[in-house]
Structure formats: structure tokens, C-alpha cells
């Protein structure tokens, strides 16, 4: 596996251009550019829509991904492009992970939706916690564990994607759980 310093000047310039669009959050580099409909970093190069993490993993492993392999991240954050976190894994490994902790692939989009609802419903303290999370200036990776939710859930709450529109149907669930 290659280190960033071992890349060719062109490759390194590409990786640096990617990281210029990322924000450091704990150990992670969180992509701030365009994403696919399933929430994965993408860029346009020569008229093609390319998956950013796949490009990074292929540079890191110095080979194209095999069929049946996907570009993943050790931290399981779909937006993280950290070099140290980027890894290749097989779809079978990903499926095993999905069962274990709610990771997901495009094949389990429906599952992903139900998981995010479950996490939302389980936010302890409900809307009050959501407000506190939005006001908390710490990184989402630090804030998440305090509330028993993932970093990406923290970002969803901060963007108003979670705990805004579904506040009333789920009201009180956190308190009862
Ligand atoms: Zn990461």
C-alpha cells in the first residue's frame, strides 16, 4: 500500500485537490463537494461522474479494484476520504458489516432508511438534544458518542435533515426508550 508521499507528483496533486474540498473532523477528512444520491463523494472528470473514494483507494492500493470489491472507509463514514481510513473491501465483507452495525451498500438502501429512522427515534432527549447538538461547536465525531449516535447522524441533525421534519411523529420516543 502506498503512502501519500509515495504518489507521483500528478497523483499527489489530485489527492491534494480532493483534500482541499474536505474538512478535518477528528481523524477524518469529510468531503464537502458533490455527492451521489446515496450520499457518496463524487466528482466530474472528463465528462465522467467518478466516485472519489474509489479513486483514492485505487491510488493507495496501486491497482484497480477487482469486481466484487468496493471502496470503503475504516470509520464507516460515507463522506470520509481520509487516506488512512480508505480501504478496499469485498461486498461480502460489507454485507457482514451491514448486519453488525448498520453500515450499508447501494443494495441495502431501504435498510439504510429504516436505520436512520431508528437512530433518529433513539436520540435520547429528542428535540432538546437535537437543539443542543446544533449549538455544540465541537466536531461531529466528538459530539456523536456523547449522544450515542454516529458522526454522520450529527451532521444530518445539524443540516436539519434529521430532527426537523420528523419531530412530531417521533415525539416522546426518546424519552420512553
Ligand atoms: Zn474517517
mmCIF file of C-alpha atoms and ligand atoms in Angstrom:
data_model
loop_
_atom_site.group_PDB
_atom_site.id
_atom_site.type_symbol
_atom_site.label_atom_id
_atom_site.label_comp_id
_atom_site.label_asym_id
_atom_site.label_seq_id
_atom_site.Cartn_x
_atom_site.Cartn_y
_atom_site.Cartn_z
ATOM 1 C CA UNK A 1 0.000 0.000 0.000
ATOM 2 C CA UNK A 2 1.213 3.468 -0.883
ATOM 3 C CA UNK A 3 1.607 6.467 1.343
ATOM 4 C CA UNK A 4 0.594 9.868 0.006
ATOM 5 C CA UNK A 5 4.293 10.811 -0.119
ATOM 6 C CA UNK A 6 4.960 7.865 -2.451
ATOM 7 C CA UNK A 7 2.499 9.016 -5.122
ATOM 8 C CA UNK A 8 3.663 10.583 -8.375
ATOM 9 C CA UNK A 9 3.527 14.410 -8.464
ATOM 10 C CA UNK A 10 0.352 14.269 -10.591
ATOM 11 C CA UNK A 11 -1.358 11.777 -8.332
ATOM 12 C CA UNK A 12 -0.374 13.745 -5.284
ATOM 13 C CA UNK A 13 -1.699 16.969 -6.796
ATOM 14 C CA UNK A 14 -5.003 15.176 -7.442
ATOM 15 C CA UNK A 15 -5.235 13.916 -3.858
ATOM 16 C CA UNK A 16 -4.415 17.384 -2.557
ATOM 17 C CA UNK A 17 -7.124 18.923 -4.737
ATOM 18 C CA UNK A 18 -9.575 16.445 -3.169
ATOM 19 C CA UNK A 19 -8.446 17.274 0.360
ATOM 20 C CA UNK A 20 -8.820 20.974 -0.404
ATOM 21 C CA UNK A 21 -12.569 20.210 -0.527
ATOM 22 C CA UNK A 22 -12.586 18.325 2.785
ATOM 23 C CA UNK A 23 -12.932 19.433 6.384
ATOM 24 C CA UNK A 24 -10.928 17.818 9.145
ATOM 25 C CA UNK A 25 -13.120 16.214 11.785
ATOM 26 C CA UNK A 26 -11.185 14.213 14.334
ATOM 27 C CA UNK A 27 -9.180 11.661 12.339
ATOM 28 C CA UNK A 28 -11.470 12.039 9.347
ATOM 29 C CA UNK A 29 -11.453 14.235 6.265
ATOM 30 C CA UNK A 30 -15.077 14.945 5.470
ATOM 31 C CA UNK A 31 -15.950 15.683 1.846
ATOM 32 C CA UNK A 32 -17.736 18.972 1.229
ATOM 33 C CA UNK A 33 -18.260 18.565 -2.518
ATOM 34 C CA UNK A 34 -20.956 16.883 -4.570
ATOM 35 C CA UNK A 35 -22.369 13.509 -3.562
ATOM 36 C CA UNK A 36 -24.293 10.743 -5.307
ATOM 37 C CA UNK A 37 -27.952 10.128 -4.496
ATOM 38 C CA UNK A 38 -26.808 7.585 -1.907
ATOM 39 C CA UNK A 39 -24.542 10.161 -0.284
ATOM 40 C CA UNK A 40 -21.080 9.194 -1.553
ATOM 41 C CA UNK A 41 -18.472 11.744 -2.710
ATOM 42 C CA UNK A 42 -18.363 12.174 -6.475
ATOM 43 C CA UNK A 43 -16.535 14.399 -8.955
ATOM 44 C CA UNK A 44 -16.747 15.130 -12.662
ATOM 45 C CA UNK A 45 -13.552 14.378 -14.567
ATOM 46 C CA UNK A 46 -13.523 14.488 -18.373
ATOM 47 C CA UNK A 47 -17.312 14.321 -18.512
ATOM 48 C CA UNK A 48 -17.460 11.305 -16.251
ATOM 49 C CA UNK A 49 -19.036 11.018 -12.838
ATOM 50 C CA UNK A 50 -16.409 9.332 -10.676
ATOM 51 C CA UNK A 51 -16.529 8.032 -7.129
ATOM 52 C CA UNK A 52 -13.870 9.935 -5.203
ATOM 53 C CA UNK A 53 -13.153 7.278 -2.598
ATOM 54 C CA UNK A 54 -12.682 4.623 -5.245
ATOM 55 C CA UNK A 55 -10.036 6.785 -6.939
ATOM 56 C CA UNK A 56 -8.243 7.235 -3.620
ATOM 57 C CA UNK A 57 -8.361 3.535 -2.756
ATOM 58 C CA UNK A 58 -7.012 2.616 -6.185
ATOM 59 C CA UNK A 59 -4.130 5.061 -5.747
ATOM 60 C CA UNK A 60 -3.473 3.754 -2.251
ATOM 61 C CA UNK A 61 -3.522 0.083 -3.270
ATOM 62 C CA UNK A 62 -1.825 0.923 -6.579
ATOM 63 C CA UNK A 63 -4.262 -1.231 -8.565
ATOM 64 C CA UNK A 64 -7.831 -1.061 -9.830
ATOM 65 C CA UNK A 65 -10.472 -2.513 -7.532
ATOM 66 C CA UNK A 66 -11.431 -6.053 -8.518
ATOM 67 C CA UNK A 67 -15.029 -6.859 -9.364
ATOM 68 C CA UNK A 68 -16.773 -7.593 -6.097
ATOM 69 C CA UNK A 69 -14.581 -5.098 -4.282
ATOM 70 C CA UNK A 70 -15.760 -1.714 -3.064
ATOM 71 C CA UNK A 71 -14.031 1.357 -1.699
ATOM 72 C CA UNK A 72 -14.871 1.716 1.967
ATOM 73 C CA UNK A 73 -13.648 3.611 4.998
ATOM 74 C CA UNK A 74 -12.462 2.206 8.322
ATOM 75 C CA UNK A 75 -14.516 4.813 10.155
ATOM 76 C CA UNK A 76 -17.624 3.821 8.095
ATOM 77 C CA UNK A 77 -18.427 7.457 7.422
ATOM 78 C CA UNK A 78 -19.690 7.676 3.832
ATOM 79 C CA UNK A 79 -18.229 11.183 3.477
ATOM 80 C CA UNK A 80 -14.774 10.453 4.934
ATOM 81 C CA UNK A 81 -11.917 10.463 2.421
ATOM 82 C CA UNK A 82 -9.068 10.192 4.913
ATOM 83 C CA UNK A 83 -6.133 8.342 3.301
ATOM 84 C CA UNK A 84 -5.530 6.228 6.397
ATOM 85 C CA UNK A 85 -9.220 5.278 6.604
ATOM 86 C CA UNK A 86 -9.707 4.447 2.915
ATOM 87 C CA UNK A 87 -9.715 0.698 2.261
ATOM 88 C CA UNK A 88 -10.882 -1.887 -0.222
ATOM 89 C CA UNK A 89 -13.309 -4.492 0.992
ATOM 90 C CA UNK A 90 -15.437 -7.137 -0.659
ATOM 91 C CA UNK A 91 -19.196 -6.775 -0.927
ATOM 92 C CA UNK A 92 -19.478 -9.909 1.234
ATOM 93 C CA UNK A 93 -17.483 -8.204 3.991
ATOM 94 C CA UNK A 94 -19.671 -5.146 3.622
ATOM 95 C CA UNK A 95 -22.818 -7.258 3.906
ATOM 96 C CA UNK A 96 -21.488 -8.801 7.112
ATOM 97 C CA UNK A 97 -20.819 -5.308 8.433
ATOM 98 C CA UNK A 98 -24.282 -4.166 7.473
ATOM 99 C CA UNK A 99 -25.818 -6.823 9.690
ATOM 100 C CA UNK A 100 -23.468 -5.972 12.523
ATOM 101 C CA UNK A 101 -23.669 -2.227 12.817
ATOM 102 C CA UNK A 102 -25.861 -0.640 10.217
ATOM 103 C CA UNK A 103 -23.262 0.032 7.538
ATOM 104 C CA UNK A 104 -24.844 -0.107 4.134
ATOM 105 C CA UNK A 105 -24.296 -0.521 0.432
ATOM 106 C CA UNK A 106 -26.427 0.512 -2.517
ATOM 107 C CA UNK A 107 -28.107 -2.892 -2.282
ATOM 108 C CA UNK A 108 -29.452 -2.051 1.133
ATOM 109 C CA UNK A 109 -30.776 1.417 0.524
ATOM 110 C CA UNK A 110 -34.139 0.565 2.057
ATOM 111 C CA UNK A 111 -32.395 -0.772 5.115
ATOM 112 C CA UNK A 112 -30.362 2.410 5.349
ATOM 113 C CA UNK A 113 -33.532 4.476 5.534
ATOM 114 C CA UNK A 114 -35.014 2.367 8.290
ATOM 115 C CA UNK A 115 -31.725 2.501 10.192
ATOM 116 C CA UNK A 116 -31.547 6.265 10.041
ATOM 117 C CA UNK A 117 -35.122 6.462 11.317
ATOM 118 C CA UNK A 118 -34.315 4.093 14.124
ATOM 119 C CA UNK A 119 -31.290 6.168 15.121
ATOM 120 C CA UNK A 120 -33.334 9.322 14.976
ATOM 121 C CA UNK A 121 -36.076 7.807 17.078
ATOM 122 C CA UNK A 122 -33.477 6.666 19.576
ATOM 123 C CA UNK A 123 -31.857 10.075 20.049
ATOM 124 C CA UNK A 124 -32.042 10.399 23.778
ATOM 125 C CA UNK A 125 -33.609 13.652 24.836
ATOM 126 C CA UNK A 126 -35.269 14.051 21.445
ATOM 127 C CA UNK A 127 -35.636 17.535 20.012
ATOM 128 C CA UNK A 128 -33.957 19.065 23.046
ATOM 129 C CA UNK A 129 -30.791 17.043 22.296
ATOM 130 C CA UNK A 130 -31.046 17.942 18.607
ATOM 131 C CA UNK A 131 -31.038 21.631 19.525
ATOM 132 C CA UNK A 132 -28.039 21.099 21.828
ATOM 133 C CA UNK A 133 -26.211 19.185 19.081
ATOM 134 C CA UNK A 134 -26.791 22.043 16.625
ATOM 135 C CA UNK A 135 -25.393 24.536 19.128
ATOM 136 C CA UNK A 136 -22.390 22.380 20.069
ATOM 137 C CA UNK A 137 -19.287 23.747 18.335
ATOM 138 C CA UNK A 138 -17.276 20.526 18.714
ATOM 139 C CA UNK A 139 -16.619 18.173 15.778
ATOM 140 C CA UNK A 140 -19.382 15.716 14.962
ATOM 141 C CA UNK A 141 -17.060 12.831 15.853
ATOM 142 C CA UNK A 142 -16.744 14.162 19.373
ATOM 143 C CA UNK A 143 -20.384 15.100 19.776
ATOM 144 C CA UNK A 144 -21.821 11.830 18.366
ATOM 145 C CA UNK A 145 -20.628 9.483 21.132
ATOM 146 C CA UNK A 146 -21.957 11.881 23.780
ATOM 147 C CA UNK A 147 -25.449 11.273 22.421
ATOM 148 C CA UNK A 148 -24.969 7.646 21.372
ATOM 149 C CA UNK A 149 -25.283 8.466 17.663
ATOM 150 C CA UNK A 150 -22.917 8.406 14.682
ATOM 151 C CA UNK A 151 -20.951 11.382 13.382
ATOM 152 C CA UNK A 152 -22.944 11.365 10.158
ATOM 153 C CA UNK A 153 -26.160 11.476 12.186
ATOM 154 C CA UNK A 154 -24.792 14.546 13.981
ATOM 155 C CA UNK A 155 -24.210 16.176 10.611
ATOM 156 C CA UNK A 156 -27.725 15.259 9.477
ATOM 157 C CA UNK A 157 -29.157 16.836 12.590
ATOM 158 C CA UNK A 158 -27.024 19.946 12.042
ATOM 159 C CA UNK A 159 -28.095 20.249 8.426
ATOM 160 C CA UNK A 160 -31.712 19.941 9.551
ATOM 161 C CA UNK A 161 -32.156 16.694 7.600
ATOM 162 C CA UNK A 162 -32.927 14.834 10.807
ATOM 163 C CA UNK A 163 -34.953 16.003 13.757
ATOM 164 C CA UNK A 164 -36.688 18.735 11.887
ATOM 165 C CA UNK A 165 -39.486 17.396 9.750
ATOM 166 C CA UNK A 166 -39.973 14.157 11.670
ATOM 167 C CA UNK A 167 -40.032 15.769 15.055
ATOM 168 C CA UNK A 168 -43.719 15.348 15.753
ATOM 169 C CA UNK A 169 -44.326 11.707 14.630
ATOM 170 C CA UNK A 170 -41.421 10.578 16.821
ATOM 171 C CA UNK A 171 -42.008 12.923 19.730
ATOM 172 C CA UNK A 172 -41.554 11.177 23.056
ATOM 173 C CA UNK A 173 -39.934 8.052 21.633
ATOM 174 C CA UNK A 174 -36.535 9.021 23.039
ATOM 175 C CA UNK A 175 -37.966 9.509 26.487
ATOM 176 C CA UNK A 176 -39.743 6.139 26.510
ATOM 177 C CA UNK A 177 -36.678 4.196 25.252
HETATM 178 ZN ZN1 LIG B 1 -12.699 8.587 8.574
#
